Coordinates of C-alpha atoms in Angstrom, one line a residue:
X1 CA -36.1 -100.3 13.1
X2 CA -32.8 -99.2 12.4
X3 CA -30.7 -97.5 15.0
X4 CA -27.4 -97.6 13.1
X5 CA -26.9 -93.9 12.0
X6 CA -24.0 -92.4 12.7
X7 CA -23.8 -88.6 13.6
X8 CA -23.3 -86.4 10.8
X9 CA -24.1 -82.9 9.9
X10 CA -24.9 -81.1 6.4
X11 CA -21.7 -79.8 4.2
X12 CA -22.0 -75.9 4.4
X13 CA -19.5 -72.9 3.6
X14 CA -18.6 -70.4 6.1
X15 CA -20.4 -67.7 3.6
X16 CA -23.8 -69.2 3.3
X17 CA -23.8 -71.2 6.9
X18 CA -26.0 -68.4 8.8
X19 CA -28.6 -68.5 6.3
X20 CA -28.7 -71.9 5.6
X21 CA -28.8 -72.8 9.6
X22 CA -32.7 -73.1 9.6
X23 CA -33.0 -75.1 6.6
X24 CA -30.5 -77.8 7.3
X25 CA -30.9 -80.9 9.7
X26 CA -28.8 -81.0 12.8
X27 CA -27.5 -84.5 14.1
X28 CA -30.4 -85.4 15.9
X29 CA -32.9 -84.4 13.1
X30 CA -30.9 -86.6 10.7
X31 CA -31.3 -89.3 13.1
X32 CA -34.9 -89.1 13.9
X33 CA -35.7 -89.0 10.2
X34 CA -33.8 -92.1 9.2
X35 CA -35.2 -93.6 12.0
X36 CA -38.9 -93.4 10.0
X37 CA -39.2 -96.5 7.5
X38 CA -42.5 -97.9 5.8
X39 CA -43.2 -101.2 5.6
X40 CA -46.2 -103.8 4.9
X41 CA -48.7 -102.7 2.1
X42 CA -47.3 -99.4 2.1
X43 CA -44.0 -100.6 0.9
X44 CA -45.6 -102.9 -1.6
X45 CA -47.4 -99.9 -3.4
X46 CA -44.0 -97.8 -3.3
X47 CA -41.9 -100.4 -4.3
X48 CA -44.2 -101.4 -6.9
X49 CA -45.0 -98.0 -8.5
X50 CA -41.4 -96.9 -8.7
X51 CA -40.4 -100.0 -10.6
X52 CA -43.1 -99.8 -12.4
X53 CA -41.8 -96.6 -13.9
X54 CA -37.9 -97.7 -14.2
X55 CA -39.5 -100.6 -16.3
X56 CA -41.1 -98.4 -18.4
X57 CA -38.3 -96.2 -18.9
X58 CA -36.3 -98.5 -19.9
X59 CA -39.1 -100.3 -22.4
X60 CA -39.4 -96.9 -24.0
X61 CA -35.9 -97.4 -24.7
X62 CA -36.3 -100.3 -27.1
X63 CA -39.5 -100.4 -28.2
X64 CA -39.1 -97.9 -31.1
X65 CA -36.1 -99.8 -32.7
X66 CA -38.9 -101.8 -34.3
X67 CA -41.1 -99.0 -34.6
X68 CA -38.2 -97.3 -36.7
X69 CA -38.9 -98.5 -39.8
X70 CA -42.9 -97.7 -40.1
X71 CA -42.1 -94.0 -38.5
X72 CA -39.3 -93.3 -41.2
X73 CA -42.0 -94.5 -44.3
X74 CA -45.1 -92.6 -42.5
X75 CA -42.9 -89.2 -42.1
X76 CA -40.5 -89.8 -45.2
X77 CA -37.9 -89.2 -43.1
X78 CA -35.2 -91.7 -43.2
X79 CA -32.2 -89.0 -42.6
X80 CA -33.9 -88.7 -38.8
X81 CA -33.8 -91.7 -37.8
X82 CA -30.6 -91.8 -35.5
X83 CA -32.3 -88.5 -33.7
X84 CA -35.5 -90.7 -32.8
X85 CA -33.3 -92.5 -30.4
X86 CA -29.9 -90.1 -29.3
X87 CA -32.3 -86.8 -28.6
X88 CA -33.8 -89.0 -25.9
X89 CA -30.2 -90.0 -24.7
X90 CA -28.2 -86.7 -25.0
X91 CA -31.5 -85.0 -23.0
X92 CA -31.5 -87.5 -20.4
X93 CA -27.4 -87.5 -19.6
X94 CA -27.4 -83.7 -19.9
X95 CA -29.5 -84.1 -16.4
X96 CA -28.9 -86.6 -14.8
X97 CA -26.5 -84.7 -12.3
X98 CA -28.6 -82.3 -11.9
X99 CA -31.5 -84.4 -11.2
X100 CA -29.1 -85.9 -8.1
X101 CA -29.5 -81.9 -6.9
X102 CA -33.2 -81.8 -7.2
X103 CA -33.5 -84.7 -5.1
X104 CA -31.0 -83.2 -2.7
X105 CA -33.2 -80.5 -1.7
X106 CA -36.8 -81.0 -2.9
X107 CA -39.3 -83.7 -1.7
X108 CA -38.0 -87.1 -3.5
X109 CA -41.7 -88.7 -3.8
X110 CA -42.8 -85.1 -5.6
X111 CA -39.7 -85.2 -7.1
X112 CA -40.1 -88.4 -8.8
X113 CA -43.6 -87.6 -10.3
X114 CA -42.3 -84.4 -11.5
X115 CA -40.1 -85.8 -13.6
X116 CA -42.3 -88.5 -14.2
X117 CA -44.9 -86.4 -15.7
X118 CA -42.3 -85.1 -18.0
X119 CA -41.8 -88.3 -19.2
X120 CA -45.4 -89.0 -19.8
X121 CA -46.1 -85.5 -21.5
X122 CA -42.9 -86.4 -23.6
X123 CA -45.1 -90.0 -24.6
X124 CA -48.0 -88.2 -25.4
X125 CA -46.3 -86.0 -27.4
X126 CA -44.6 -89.1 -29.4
X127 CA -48.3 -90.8 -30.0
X128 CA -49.4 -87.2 -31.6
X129 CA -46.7 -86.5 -33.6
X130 CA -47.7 -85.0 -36.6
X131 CA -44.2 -84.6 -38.4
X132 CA -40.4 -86.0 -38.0
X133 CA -38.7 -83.1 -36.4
X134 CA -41.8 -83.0 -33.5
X135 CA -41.5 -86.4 -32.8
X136 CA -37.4 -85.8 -32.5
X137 CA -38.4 -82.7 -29.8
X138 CA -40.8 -84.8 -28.3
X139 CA -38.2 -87.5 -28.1
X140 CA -36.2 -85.1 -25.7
X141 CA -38.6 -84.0 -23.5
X142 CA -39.2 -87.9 -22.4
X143 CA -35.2 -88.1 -22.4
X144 CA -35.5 -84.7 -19.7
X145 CA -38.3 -87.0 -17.7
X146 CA -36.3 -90.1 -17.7
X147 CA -33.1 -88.5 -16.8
X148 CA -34.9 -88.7 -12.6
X149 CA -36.5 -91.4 -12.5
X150 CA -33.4 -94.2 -11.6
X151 CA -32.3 -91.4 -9.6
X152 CA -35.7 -91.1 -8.0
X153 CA -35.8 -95.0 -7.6
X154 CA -32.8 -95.6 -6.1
X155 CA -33.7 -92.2 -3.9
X156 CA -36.7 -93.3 -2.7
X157 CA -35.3 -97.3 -1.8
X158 CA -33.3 -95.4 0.7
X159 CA -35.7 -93.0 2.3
X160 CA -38.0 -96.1 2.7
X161 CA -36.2 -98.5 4.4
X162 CA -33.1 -99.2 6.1
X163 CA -29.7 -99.9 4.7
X164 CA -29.4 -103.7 5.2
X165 CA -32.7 -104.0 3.2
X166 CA -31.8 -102.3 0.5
X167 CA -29.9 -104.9 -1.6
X168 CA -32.8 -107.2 -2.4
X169 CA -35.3 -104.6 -3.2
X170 CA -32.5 -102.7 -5.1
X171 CA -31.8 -106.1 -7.5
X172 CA -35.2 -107.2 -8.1
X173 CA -35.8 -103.5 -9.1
X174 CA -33.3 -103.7 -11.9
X175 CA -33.9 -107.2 -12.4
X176 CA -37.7 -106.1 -13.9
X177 CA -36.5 -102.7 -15.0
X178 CA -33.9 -104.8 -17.4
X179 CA -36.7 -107.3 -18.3
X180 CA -38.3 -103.7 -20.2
X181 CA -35.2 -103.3 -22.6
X182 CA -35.2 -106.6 -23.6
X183 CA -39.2 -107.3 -24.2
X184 CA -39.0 -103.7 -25.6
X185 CA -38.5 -104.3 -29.5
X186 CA -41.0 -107.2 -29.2
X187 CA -43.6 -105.3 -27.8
X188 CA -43.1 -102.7 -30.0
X189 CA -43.0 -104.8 -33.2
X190 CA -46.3 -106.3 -32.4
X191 CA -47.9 -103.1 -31.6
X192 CA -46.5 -101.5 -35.0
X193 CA -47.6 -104.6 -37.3
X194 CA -51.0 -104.9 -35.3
X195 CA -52.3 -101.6 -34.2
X196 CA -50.3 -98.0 -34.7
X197 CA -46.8 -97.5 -34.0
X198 CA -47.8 -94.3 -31.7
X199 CA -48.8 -97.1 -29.3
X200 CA -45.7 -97.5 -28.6
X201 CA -45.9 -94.1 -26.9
X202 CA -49.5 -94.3 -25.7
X203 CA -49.0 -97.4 -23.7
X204 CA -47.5 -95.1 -21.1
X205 CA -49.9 -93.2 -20.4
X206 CA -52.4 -95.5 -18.8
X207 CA -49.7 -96.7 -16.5
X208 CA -49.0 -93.3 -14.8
X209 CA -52.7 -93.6 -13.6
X210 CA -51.7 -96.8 -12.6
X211 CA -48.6 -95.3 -10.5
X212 CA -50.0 -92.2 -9.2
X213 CA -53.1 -94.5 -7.6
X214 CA -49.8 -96.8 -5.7
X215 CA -48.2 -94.0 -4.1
X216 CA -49.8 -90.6 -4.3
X217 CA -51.1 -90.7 -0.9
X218 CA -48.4 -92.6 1.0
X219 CA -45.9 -90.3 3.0
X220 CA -42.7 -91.5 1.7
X221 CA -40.1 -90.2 4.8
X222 CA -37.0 -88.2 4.0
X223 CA -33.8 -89.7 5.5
X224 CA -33.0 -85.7 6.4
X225 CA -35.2 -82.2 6.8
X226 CA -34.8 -80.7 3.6
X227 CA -34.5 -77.0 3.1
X228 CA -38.5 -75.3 3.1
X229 CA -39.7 -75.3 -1.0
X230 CA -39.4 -71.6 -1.3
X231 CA -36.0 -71.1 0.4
X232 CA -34.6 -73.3 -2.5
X233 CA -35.9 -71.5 -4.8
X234 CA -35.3 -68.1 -3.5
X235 CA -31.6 -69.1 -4.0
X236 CA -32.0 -72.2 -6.7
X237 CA -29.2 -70.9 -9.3
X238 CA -26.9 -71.5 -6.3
X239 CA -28.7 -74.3 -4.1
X240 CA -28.6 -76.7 -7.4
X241 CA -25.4 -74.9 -9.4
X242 CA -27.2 -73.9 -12.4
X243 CA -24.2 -72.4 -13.5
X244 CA -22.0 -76.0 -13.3
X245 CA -25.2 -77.4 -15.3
X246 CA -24.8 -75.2 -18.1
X247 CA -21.4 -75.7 -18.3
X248 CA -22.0 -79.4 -18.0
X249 CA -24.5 -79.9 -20.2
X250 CA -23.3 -78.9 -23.6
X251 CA -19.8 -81.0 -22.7
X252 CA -22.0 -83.7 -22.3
X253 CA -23.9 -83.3 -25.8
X254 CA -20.6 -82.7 -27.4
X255 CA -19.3 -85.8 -26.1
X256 CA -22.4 -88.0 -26.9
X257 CA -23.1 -86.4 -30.4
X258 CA -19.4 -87.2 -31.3
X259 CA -19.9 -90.8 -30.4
X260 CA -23.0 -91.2 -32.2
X261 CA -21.4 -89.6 -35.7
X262 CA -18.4 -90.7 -35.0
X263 CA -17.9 -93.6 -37.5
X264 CA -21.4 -93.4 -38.9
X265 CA -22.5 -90.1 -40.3
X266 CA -18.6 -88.6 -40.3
X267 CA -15.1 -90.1 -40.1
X268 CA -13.4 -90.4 -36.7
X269 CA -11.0 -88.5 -38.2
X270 CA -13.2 -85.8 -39.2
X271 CA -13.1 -82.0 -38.2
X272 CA -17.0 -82.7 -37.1
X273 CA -15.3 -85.1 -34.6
X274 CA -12.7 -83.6 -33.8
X275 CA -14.4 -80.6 -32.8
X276 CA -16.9 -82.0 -30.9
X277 CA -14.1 -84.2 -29.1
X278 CA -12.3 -81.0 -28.6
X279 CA -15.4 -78.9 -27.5
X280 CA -16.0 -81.2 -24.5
X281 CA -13.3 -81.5 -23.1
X282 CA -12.4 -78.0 -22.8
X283 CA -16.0 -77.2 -21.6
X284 CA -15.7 -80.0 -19.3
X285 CA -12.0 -78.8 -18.2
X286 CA -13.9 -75.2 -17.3
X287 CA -16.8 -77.5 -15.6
X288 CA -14.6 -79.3 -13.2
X289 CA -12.9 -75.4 -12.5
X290 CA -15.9 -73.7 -11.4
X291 CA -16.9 -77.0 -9.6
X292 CA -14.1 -77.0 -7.7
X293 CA -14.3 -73.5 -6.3
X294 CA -18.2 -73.9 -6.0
X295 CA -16.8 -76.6 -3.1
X296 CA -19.8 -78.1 -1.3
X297 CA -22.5 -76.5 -3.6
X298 CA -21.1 -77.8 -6.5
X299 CA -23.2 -79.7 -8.8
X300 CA -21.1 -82.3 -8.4
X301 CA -18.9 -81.7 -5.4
X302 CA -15.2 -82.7 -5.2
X303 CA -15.4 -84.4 -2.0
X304 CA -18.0 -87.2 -3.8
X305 CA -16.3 -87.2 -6.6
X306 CA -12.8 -87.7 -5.2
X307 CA -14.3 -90.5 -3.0
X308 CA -12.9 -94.2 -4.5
X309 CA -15.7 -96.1 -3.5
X310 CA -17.8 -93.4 -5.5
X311 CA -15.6 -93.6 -8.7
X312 CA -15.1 -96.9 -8.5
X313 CA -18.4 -97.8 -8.3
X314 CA -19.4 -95.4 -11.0
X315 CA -16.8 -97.1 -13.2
X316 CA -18.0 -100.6 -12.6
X317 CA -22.0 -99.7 -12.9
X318 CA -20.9 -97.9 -15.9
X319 CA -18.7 -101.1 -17.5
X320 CA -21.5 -103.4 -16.3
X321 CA -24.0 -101.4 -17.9
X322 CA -22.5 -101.2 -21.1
X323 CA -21.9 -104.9 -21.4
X324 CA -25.7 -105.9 -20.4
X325 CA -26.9 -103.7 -23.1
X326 CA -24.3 -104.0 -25.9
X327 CA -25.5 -107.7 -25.2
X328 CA -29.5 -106.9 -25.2
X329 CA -28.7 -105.2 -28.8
X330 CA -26.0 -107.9 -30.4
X331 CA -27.8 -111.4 -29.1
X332 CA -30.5 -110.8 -30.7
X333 CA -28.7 -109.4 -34.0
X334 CA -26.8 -112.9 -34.0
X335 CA -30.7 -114.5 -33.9
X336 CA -31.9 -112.9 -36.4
X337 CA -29.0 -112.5 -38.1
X338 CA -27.0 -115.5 -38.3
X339 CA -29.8 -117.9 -36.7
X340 CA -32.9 -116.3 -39.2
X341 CA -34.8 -115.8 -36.0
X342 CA -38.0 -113.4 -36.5
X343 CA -37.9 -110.2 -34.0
X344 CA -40.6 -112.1 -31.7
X345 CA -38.3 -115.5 -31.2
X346 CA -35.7 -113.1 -31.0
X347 CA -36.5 -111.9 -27.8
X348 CA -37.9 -115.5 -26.6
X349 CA -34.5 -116.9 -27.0
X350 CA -33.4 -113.9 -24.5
X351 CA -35.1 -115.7 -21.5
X352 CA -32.3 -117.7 -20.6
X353 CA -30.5 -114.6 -19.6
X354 CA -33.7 -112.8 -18.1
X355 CA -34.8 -115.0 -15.6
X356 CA -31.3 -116.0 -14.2
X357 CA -30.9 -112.2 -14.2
X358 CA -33.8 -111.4 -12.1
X359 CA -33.1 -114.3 -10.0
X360 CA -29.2 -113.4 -9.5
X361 CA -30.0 -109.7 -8.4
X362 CA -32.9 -110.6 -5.7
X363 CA -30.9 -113.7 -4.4
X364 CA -27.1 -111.9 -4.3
X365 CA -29.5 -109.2 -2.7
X366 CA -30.9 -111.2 0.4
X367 CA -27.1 -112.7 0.9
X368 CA -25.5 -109.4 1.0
X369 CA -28.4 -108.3 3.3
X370 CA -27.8 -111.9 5.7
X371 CA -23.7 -111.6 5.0
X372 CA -23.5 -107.2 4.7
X373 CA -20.2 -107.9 2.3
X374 CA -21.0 -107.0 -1.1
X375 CA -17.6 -107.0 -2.6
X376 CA -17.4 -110.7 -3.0
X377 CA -20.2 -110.8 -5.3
X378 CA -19.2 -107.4 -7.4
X379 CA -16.1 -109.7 -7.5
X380 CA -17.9 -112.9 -8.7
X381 CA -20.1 -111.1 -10.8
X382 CA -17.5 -109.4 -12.9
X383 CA -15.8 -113.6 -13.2
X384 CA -18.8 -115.3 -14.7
X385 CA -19.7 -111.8 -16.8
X386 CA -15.8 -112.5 -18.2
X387 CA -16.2 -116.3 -18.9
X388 CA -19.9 -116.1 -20.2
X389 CA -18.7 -112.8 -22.9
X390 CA -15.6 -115.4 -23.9
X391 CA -18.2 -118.3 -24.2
X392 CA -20.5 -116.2 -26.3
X393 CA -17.6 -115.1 -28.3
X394 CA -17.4 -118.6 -29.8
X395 CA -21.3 -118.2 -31.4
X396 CA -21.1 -119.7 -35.1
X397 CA -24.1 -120.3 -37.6
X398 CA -23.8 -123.9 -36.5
X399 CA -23.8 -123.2 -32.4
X400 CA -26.4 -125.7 -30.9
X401 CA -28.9 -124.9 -28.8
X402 CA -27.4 -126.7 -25.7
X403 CA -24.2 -123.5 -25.8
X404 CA -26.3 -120.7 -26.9
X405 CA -29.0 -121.0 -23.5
X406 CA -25.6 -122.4 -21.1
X407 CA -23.8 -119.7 -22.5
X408 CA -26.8 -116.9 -22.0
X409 CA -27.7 -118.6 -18.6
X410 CA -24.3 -117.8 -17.2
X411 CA -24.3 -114.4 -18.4
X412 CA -27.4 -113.6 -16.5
X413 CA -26.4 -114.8 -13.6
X414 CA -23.5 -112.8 -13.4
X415 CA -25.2 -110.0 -14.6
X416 CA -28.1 -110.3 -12.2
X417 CA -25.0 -111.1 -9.3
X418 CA -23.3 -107.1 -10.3
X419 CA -26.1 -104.8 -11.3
X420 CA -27.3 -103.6 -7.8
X421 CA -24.0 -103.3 -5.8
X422 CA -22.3 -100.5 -7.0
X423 CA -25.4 -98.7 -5.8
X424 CA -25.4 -100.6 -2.3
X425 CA -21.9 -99.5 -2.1
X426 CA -22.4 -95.6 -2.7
X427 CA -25.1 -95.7 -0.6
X428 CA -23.6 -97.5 2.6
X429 CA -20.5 -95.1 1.9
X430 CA -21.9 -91.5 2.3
X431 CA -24.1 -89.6 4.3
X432 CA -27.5 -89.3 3.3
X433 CA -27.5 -85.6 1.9
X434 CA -24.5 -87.0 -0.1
X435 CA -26.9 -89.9 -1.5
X436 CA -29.1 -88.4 -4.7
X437 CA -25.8 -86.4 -6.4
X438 CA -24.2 -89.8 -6.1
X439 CA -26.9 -91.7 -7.9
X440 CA -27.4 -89.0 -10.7
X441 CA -23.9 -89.3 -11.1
X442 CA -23.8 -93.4 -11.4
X443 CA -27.0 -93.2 -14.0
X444 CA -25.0 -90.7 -16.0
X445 CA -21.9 -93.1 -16.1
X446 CA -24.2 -95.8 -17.5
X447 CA -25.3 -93.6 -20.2
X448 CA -22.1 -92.3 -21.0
X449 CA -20.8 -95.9 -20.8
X450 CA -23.3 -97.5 -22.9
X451 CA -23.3 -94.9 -25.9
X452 CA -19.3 -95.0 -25.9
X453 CA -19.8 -99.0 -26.0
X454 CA -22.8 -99.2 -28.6
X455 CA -20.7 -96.8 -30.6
X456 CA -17.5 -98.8 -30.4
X457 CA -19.7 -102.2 -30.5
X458 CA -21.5 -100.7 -34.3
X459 CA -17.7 -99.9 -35.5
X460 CA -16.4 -103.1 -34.5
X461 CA -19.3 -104.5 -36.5
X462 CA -19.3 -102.5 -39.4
X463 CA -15.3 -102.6 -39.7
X464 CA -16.0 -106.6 -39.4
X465 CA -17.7 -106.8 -42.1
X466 CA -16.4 -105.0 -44.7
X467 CA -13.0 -107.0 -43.5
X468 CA -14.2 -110.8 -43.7
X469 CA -17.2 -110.3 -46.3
X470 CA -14.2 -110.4 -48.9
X471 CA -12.6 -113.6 -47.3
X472 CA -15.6 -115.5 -46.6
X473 CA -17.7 -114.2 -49.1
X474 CA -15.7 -112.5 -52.1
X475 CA -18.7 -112.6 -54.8
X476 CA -20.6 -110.6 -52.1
X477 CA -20.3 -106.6 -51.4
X478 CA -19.9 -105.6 -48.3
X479 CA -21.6 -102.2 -49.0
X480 CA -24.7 -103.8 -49.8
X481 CA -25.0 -105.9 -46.9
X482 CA -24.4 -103.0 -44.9
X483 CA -27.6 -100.9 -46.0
X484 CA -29.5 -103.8 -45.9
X485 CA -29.2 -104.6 -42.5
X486 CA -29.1 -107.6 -40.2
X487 CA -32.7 -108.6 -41.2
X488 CA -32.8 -107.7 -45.4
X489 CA -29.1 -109.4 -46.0
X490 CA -30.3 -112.2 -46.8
X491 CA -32.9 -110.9 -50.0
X492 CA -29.5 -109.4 -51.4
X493 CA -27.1 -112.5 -51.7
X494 CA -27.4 -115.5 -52.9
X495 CA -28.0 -119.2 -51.9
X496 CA -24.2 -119.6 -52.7
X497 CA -22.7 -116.9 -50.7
X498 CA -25.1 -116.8 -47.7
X499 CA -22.8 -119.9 -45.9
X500 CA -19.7 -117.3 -46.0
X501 CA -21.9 -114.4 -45.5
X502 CA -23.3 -115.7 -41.9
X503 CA -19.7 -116.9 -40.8
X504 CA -18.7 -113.5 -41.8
X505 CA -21.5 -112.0 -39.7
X506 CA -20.9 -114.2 -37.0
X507 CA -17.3 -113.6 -36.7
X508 CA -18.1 -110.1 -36.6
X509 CA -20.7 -110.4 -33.5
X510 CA -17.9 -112.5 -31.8
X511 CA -15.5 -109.4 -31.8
X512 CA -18.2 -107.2 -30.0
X513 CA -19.0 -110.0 -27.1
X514 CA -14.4 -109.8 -26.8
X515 CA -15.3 -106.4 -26.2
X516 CA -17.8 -107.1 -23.5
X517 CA -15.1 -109.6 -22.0
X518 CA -12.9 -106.8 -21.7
X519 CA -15.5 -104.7 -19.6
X520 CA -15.9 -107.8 -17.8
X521 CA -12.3 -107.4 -16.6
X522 CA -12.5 -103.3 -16.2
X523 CA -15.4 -104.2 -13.6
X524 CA -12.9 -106.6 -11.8
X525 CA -10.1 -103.9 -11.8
X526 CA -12.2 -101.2 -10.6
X527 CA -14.0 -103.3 -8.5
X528 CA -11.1 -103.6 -5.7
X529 CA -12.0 -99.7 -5.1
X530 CA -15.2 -100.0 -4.1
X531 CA -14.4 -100.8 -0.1
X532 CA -14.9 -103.9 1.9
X533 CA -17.7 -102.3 3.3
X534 CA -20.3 -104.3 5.7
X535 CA -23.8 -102.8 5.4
X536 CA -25.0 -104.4 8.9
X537 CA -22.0 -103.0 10.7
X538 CA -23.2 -100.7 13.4
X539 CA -20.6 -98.4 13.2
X540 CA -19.6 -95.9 10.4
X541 CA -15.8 -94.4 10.2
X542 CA -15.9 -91.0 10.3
X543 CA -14.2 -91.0 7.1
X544 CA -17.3 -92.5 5.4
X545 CA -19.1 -89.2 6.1
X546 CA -17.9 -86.0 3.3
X547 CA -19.4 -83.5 6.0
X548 CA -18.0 -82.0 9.3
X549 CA -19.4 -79.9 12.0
X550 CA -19.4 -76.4 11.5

């Protein structure tokens, strides 16, 4: 049992701290409730239903990119088919800070199935769609379930056991979770050629049973007493800042929907762009306004936000992130691509990255749990995520075997090492009402990172192209290689001009890996501001705690 917590008391303004007295925790109720861990069988069933769901979240994710192309010819509707993917994003980042709130006051376990139904209805609503534009709405309301459930996961880790467990259980959750958006567009390829592409949608729905069965009827403790159900929502539009979330919100489409025409549908230098570019930042410049004045109820409350380990750590999750999954969509590309991989061998050549990633997060986990230091391996981590991205960088039609598993090996070790210590280092840093606004606002920097990233990552690509198509391949257009995509190319040119075509392709990919060598070295950077922090230490500064006695 752990007996390390500190003494801290709830964040509460001199206005609202007589009627909030009964609802909030004093120190010893904070202490006694951390005190209550599961373990055994119980923890088994949590820990496996909640993973369950993040690797389900994060298979719906991928598994319609193969899907696309049967959806678009079923519905006629090729002119939607950016929406099938970004409705589910810009829903999900609109909430994700809000979903930190939710946790903050309601029941995390309840919580987490709340927002996992949503998801669900949103995949039953997929499998029935009867038109384009419903399976676009229905997109979104699976992107406004998804938007809790990392939140939810990483929430519940630390209700359920102490913090010097955490690491291990924390890595070999994302480990599996990542194993989803890989196997994703394989899945969903075989389910489109040999069944329905709406089982894509329906395969969730049998696996909420599935959930719900693990841990509906194990108490899941709360690290602190919440505020009573009704109390919260007698005073919700100020308990979760629905005001801050509706300013948030659209700043947060704006930004998103700009990267996903940007270069693509519009010109960057396009009024479209520019307005949206313009739009969110002055809604987000009135956003961080009321959020300051709003002070500890904020949405996102200054004293988190100003916190370096917290930003840091968002930066790095959010750089890490966007690496790992510009890679997950550009490795296979240069399979299929460049190697003439199918989609199924596609993802098989991914296993030398997926098992040393799942084995790098659980084993860097039990060290930092046996050591408590995690910054040596956020350091390591963003090292051998540098190297392997410059290795990669070198892939050529002719790259043997031998380089491109040694290459993908390294990379998954060091992205296995990274991807679940910016949460350990949030988590060991701030009090534990503090803890869900902090991890809605890390899953909303991996978002934002990975659509700025993918964005920058298709420009890079499609910039490539037209560049070296005319050096490498002169007799070829670059226009037409563009619509036909990385798969068709290849019925478009000729046996003559497919040599300079696939160095040209190549070349291309190799500029988006430099680009994940140069989040590599943003992680190191911004890694230095994430505190040499020691998880077992048995005492906390009082400058890790945001919160003082009233």
């Amino acid at each position: 049992m752990d007996t390390r917590a500190d003494q801290r008391t709830v964040p509460v303004s001199e206005k609202d701290s007589e009627e909030l007295t009964t609802s909030l925790p004093d120190i010893s109720q904070v202490d006694l409730q951390r005190e209550e861990w599961i373990s055994g069988w119980k923890l088994a069933a949590v820990f496996s239903g909640i993973t369950i769901v993040s690797f389900l979240m994060l298979l719906d994710m991928s598994i319609i990119s193969t899907a696309i192309p049967r959806i678009t010819s079923d519905f006629h509707s090729l002119d939607d088919v950016g929406w099938y993917g970004s409705s589910y994003q810009l829903a999900s980042a609109a909430l994700q800070p809000l979903a930190g709130k939710l946790y903050a006051n309601f029941n995390s376990k309840w919580t987490f199935f709340t927002f996992f139904a949503v998801f669900e209805l949103g995949s039953l609503l997929c499998g029935l769609a009867s038109s384009s534009k419903m399976l676009v709405v229905a997109r979104a309301v699976a992107g406004i379930g998804g938007a809790g459930i990392q939140t939810g996961t990483f929430t519940i880790i630390a209700s359920s056991v102490p913090m010097r467990k955490r690491p291990s259980l924390m890595g070999l959750s994302m480990g599996i979770a990542q194993v989803g958006m890989v196997i994703g567009p394989l899945l969903g390829g075989a389910l489109t050629e040999y069944s329905t592409w709406r089982w894509c949608f329906y395969i969730n729905l049998p696996v909420g049973g599935v959930v719900a069965a693990l841990i509906a009827f194990i108490h899941i403790p709360e690290q602190l007493q919440k505020p009573p159900f009704l109390t919260v929502v007698r005073s919700i539009h100020r308990q979760l800042d629905l005001i801050g979330f509706v300013l948030f919100a659209p700043a947060a489409i704006q930004l998103l929907l700009a990267l996903q025409y940007g270069g693509n549908d519009y010109p960057w230098s396009s009024p479209t762009i520019i307005g949206l570019f313009c739009g969110a930042g002055c809604t987000f410049v009135v956003f961080l306004v009321w959020e300051y004045f709003k002070g500890a109820e904020a949405m996102i409350p200054f004293d988190i936000l100003s916190n370096s380990v917290v930003y840091c750590s968002c930066l790095n999750f959010g750089f890490l992130m966007s690496l790992i999954i510009c890679k997950d969509y550009y490795v296979p590309i240069y399979f299929q691509a460049v190697k003439g991989a199918s989609p199924l061998f596609s993802g098989l050549f991914r296993l030398p990255t997926m098992v040393p990633q799942l084995l790098g997060a659980l084993f860097v986990g039990m060290l930092v749990e046996w050591q408590g230091y995690y910054l040596p391996y956020v350091l390591t981590s963003s090292m051998f995520n540098g190297i392997s991205s410059g290795l990669m960088a070198t892939f050529m039609p002719d790259t043997t075997t031998g380089k491109w598993v040694g290459y993908q090996i390294l990379a998954g070790v060091g992205e296995g090492m990274g991807i679940q210590l910016p949460v350990v280092a949030v988590q060991s840093t701030l009090s534990p009402p503090e803890v869900p606004i902090a991890m809605g606002l890390l899953m909303f920097s991996s978002t934002l990172g990975a659509s700025l990233f993918l964005s920058l990552s298709q420009t890079i690509q499609n910039t490539g192209l037209r560049e070296l198509l005319p050096k490498y391949a002169p007799n070829v257009s670059a226009q037409d290689v563009l619509i036909a995509g990385a798969t068709g190319f290849r019925r478009v040119v000729s046996a003559a001009d497919l040599g300079g075509v696939l160095v040209a392709y190549s070349k291309t990919i190799d500029r988006v890996f430099y680009l994940c060598a140069g989040c590599s070295c943003a992680c190191l950077v911004v890694a230095w501001g994430m505190g040499w922090g020691n998880i077992r230490s048995e005492k906390k500064e009082a400058s890790r705690s945001s919160v003082e006695t009233a």
